Coordinates of C-alpha atoms in Angstrom, one line a residue:
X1 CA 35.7 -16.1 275.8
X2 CA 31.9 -15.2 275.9
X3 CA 31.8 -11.5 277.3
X4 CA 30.5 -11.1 280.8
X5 CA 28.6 -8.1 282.2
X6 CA 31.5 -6.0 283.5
X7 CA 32.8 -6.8 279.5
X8 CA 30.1 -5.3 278.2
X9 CA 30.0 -2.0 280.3
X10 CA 33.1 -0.9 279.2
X11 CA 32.8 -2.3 276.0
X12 CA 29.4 0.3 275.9
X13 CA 31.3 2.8 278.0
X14 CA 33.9 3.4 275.1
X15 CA 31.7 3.2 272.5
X16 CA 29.6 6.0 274.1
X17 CA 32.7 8.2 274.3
X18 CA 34.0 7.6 271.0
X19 CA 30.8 8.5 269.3
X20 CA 29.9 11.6 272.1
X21 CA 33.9 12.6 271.2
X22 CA 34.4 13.3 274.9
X23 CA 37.2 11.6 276.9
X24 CA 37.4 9.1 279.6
X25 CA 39.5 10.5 282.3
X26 CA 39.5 7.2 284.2
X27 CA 39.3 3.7 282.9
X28 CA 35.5 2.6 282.6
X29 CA 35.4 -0.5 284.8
X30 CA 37.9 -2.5 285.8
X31 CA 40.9 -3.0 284.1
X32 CA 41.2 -6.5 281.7
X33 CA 44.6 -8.5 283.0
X34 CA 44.8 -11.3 280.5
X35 CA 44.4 -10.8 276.4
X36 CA 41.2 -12.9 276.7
X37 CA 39.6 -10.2 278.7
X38 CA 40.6 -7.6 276.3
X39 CA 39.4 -9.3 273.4
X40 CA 36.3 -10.0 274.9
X41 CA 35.3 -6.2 275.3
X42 CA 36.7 -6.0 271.7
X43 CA 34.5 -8.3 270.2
X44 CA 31.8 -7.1 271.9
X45 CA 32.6 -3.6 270.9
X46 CA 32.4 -4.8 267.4
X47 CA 29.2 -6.4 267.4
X48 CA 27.3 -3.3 268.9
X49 CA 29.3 -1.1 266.8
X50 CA 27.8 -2.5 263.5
X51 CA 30.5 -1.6 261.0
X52 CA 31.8 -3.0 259.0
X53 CA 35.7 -3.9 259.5
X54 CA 38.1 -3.8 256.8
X55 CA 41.4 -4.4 258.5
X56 CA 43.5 -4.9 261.7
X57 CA 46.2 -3.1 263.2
X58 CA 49.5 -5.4 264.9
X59 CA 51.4 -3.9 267.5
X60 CA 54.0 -5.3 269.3
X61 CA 53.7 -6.3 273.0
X62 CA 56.6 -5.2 274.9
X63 CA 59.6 -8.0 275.6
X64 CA 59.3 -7.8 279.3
X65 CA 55.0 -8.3 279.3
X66 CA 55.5 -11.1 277.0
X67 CA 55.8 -14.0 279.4
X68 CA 52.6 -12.1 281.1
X69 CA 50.1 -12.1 278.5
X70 CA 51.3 -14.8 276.7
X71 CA 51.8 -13.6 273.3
X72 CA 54.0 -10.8 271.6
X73 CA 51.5 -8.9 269.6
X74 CA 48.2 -7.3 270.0
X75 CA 45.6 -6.5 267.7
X76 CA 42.4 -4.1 266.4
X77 CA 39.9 -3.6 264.3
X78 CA 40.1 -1.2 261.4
X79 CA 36.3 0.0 260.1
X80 CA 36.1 0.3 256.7
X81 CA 34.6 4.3 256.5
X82 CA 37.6 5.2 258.8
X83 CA 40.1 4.2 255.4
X84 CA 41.1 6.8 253.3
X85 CA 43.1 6.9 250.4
X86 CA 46.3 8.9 251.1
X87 CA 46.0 10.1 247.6
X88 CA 43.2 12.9 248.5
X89 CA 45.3 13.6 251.2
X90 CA 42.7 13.1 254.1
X91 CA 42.2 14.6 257.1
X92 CA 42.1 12.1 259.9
X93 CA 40.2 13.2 262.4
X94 CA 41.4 11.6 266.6
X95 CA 40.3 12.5 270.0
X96 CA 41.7 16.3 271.1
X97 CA 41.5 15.4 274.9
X98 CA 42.7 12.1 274.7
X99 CA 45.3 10.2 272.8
X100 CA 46.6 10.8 269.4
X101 CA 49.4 9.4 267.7
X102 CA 50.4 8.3 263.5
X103 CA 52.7 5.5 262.5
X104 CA 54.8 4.4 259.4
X105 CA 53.5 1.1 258.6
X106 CA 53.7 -1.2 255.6
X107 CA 50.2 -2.5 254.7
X108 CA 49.3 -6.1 253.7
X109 CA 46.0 -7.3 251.8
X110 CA 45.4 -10.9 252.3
X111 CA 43.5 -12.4 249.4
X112 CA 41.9 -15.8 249.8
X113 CA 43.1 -17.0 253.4
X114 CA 41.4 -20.4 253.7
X115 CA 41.6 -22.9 256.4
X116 CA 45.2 -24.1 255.0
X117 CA 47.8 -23.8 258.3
X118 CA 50.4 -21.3 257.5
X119 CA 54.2 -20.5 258.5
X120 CA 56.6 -17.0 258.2
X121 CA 57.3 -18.4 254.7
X122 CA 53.8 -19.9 253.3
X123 CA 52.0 -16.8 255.3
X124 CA 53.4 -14.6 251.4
X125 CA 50.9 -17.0 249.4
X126 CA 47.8 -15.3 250.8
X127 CA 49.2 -11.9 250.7
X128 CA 47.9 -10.3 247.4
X129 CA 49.5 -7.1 248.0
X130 CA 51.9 -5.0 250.1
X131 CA 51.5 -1.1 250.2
X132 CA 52.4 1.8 252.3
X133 CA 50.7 3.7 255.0
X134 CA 50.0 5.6 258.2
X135 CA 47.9 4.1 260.7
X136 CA 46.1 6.6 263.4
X137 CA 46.1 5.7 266.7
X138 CA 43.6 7.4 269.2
X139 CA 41.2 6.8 272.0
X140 CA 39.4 9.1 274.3
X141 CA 41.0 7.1 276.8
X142 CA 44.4 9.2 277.9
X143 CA 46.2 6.6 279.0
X144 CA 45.6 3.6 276.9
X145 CA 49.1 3.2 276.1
X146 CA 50.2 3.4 279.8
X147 CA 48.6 0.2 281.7
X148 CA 49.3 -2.5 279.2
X149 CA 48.7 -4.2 276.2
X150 CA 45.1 -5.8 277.2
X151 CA 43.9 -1.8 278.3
X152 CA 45.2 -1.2 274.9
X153 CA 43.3 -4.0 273.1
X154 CA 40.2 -3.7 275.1
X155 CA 39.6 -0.1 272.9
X156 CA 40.1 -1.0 269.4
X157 CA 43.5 -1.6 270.2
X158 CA 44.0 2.5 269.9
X159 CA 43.0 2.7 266.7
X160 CA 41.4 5.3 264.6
X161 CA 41.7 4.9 261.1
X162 CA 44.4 4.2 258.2
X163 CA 46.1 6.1 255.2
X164 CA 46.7 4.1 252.2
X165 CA 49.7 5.2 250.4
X166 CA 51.0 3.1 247.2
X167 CA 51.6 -0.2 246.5
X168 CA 55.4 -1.1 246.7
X169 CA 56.1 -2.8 243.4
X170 CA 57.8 -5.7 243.0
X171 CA 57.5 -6.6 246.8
X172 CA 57.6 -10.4 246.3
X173 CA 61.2 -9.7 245.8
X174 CA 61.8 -6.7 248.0
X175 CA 64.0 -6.7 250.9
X176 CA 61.3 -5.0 252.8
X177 CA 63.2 -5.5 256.2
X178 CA 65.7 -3.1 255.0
X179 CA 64.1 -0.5 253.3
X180 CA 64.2 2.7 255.1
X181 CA 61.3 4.5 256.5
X182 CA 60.8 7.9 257.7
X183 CA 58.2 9.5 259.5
X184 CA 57.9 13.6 259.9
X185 CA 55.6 15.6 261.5
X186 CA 55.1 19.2 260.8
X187 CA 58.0 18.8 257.9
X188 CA 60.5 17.5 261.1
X189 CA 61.9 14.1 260.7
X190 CA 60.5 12.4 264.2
X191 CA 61.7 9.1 263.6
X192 CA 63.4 6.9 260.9
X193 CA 64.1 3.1 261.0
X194 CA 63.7 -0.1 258.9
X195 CA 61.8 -3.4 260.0
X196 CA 64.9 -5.1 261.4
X197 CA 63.9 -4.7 264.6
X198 CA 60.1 -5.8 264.1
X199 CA 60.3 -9.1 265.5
X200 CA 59.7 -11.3 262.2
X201 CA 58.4 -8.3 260.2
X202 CA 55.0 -7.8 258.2
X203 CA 54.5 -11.2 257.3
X204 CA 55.0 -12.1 260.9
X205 CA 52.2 -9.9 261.4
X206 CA 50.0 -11.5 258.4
X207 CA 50.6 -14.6 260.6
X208 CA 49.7 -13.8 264.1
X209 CA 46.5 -12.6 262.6
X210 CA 45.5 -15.0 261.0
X211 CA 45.9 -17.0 263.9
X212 CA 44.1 -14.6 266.8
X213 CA 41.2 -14.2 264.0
X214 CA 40.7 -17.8 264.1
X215 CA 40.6 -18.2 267.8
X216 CA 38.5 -15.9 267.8
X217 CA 36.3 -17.5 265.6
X218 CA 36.1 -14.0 262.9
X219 CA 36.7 -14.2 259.6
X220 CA 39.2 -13.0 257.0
X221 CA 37.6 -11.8 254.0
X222 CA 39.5 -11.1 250.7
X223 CA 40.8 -7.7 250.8
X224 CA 40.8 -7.7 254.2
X225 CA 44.1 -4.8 255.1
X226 CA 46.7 -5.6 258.1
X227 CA 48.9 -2.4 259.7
X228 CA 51.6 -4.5 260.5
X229 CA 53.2 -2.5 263.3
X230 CA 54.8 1.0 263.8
X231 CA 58.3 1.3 262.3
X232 CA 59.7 4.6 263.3
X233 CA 58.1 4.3 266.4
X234 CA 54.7 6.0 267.9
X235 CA 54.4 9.7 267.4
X236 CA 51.5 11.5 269.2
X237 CA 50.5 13.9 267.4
X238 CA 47.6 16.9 268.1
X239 CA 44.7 18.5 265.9
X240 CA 46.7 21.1 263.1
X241 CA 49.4 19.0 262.3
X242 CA 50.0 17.3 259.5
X243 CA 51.8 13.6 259.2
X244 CA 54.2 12.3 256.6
X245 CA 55.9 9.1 255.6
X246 CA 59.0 8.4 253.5
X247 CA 59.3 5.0 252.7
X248 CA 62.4 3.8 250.7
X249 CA 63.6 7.5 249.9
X250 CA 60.8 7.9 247.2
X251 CA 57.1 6.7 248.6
X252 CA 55.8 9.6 250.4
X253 CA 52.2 8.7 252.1
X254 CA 51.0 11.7 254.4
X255 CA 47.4 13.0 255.6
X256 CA 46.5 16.5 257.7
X257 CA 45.2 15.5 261.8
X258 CA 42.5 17.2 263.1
X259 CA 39.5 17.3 265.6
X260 CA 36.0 16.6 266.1

């Protein structure tokens, strides 16, 4: 959908606040109703932002907006200089006075994608590696979360940057659905859960992608990262805390939150 005027004020709008680090008390225009709309700001976000993405965050759509926006995932760019390696132990800096939240997420890097048409099973043959992580959500927007999935999109999908943690070894042959995940803040365990209840789990993910992307006529480069969706749940968290997950009992991924 080619962005149209009132697309590209708020698409300018949030732009301006995320790089001014001030918040948006009220929505900046009016509010997009279908995912077209929201992806429309997005893409044109994108293109004035001039970075460079290297990934895309999944999250789920709720069950009962599903028949609504016709689809059960949303998605988000991830830039490249907003991914760290969980190794250093970043600091991950989100928006004070508006939202801020971490998730537990597994990781996928897709190698060469192609134009070949995939399913949940063929989706693993262009997946070239599966690792850990912690996605940060934030927007200077309060209330992203609270009008919607297409308000959510229309922002970067509420993100704000990722934490690599390690590669899972030997995930071809991992029962990834079942492998426990915790996720701590401040040292207190906040939420734990596996990927049971992630609709059709990371791969699923991998898939809807790959399929949005291509409606949307963007490209998946090799190397190219997907946050497949929030496992424990969405933890808001606030400048002077500190995030950690626990993947599988042993695969700890963490990073320190702070301000602008």
């Amino acid at each position: 959908m080619p962005a149209t005027a009132d697309h590209e004020n708020v698409a300018r709008a949030f732009l301006a606040a995320r790089a001014k680090k001030t918040p948006l008390t009220l929505y900046p225009g009016a509010m997009p109703q279908t995912m077209a709309d929201a992806y429309a700001i997005q893409d044109r976000a994108i293109a004035l932002d001039g970075r460079r993405v290297g990934g895309w965050k999944v999250g789920r759509i709720a069950p009962d907006l599903v028949d609504r926006y016709g689809g059960n995932r949303l998605t988000g760019p991830i830039f490249v200089d907003e991914i760290h390696d969980g190794s250093a132990q970043p600091a991950m800096p989100v928006y004070a006075d508006g939202f801020a939240a971490a998730e537990a997420e597994i990781l996928l890097c897709f190698g060469e994608v192609g134009t070949r048409d995939y399913d949940i099973d063929s989706v693993r043959d262009c997946i070239v590696d599966v690792r850990t992580g912690i996605e940060i959500a934030s927007s200077p927007f309060p209330e992203i979360n609270r009008h919607g999935p297409a308000v959510t999109a229309s922002d970067y999908g509420n993100n704000k940057g990722l934490v690599l943690g390690p590669s899972i070894v030997g995930w071809q042959d991992a029962d990834l659905i079942r492998m426990p995940v915790e996720m701590a803040i401040d040292g207190e365990t906040v939420g734990a859960a596996t990927m049971e209840a992630m609709l059709d789990g990371p791969f699923g993910s991998a898939l809807f992608l790959i399929e949005i992307l291509r409606a949307r006529d963007i490209a998946i480069p090799p190397g190219t990262l997907v946050s497949a969706g929030a496992i424990t749940g969405i933890h808001e968290v606030r400048p002077g805390q500190r995030a950690e997950a626990l993947f599988d009992g042993k695969i700890r991924v963490g990073c320190s939150i702070t301000s602008y």
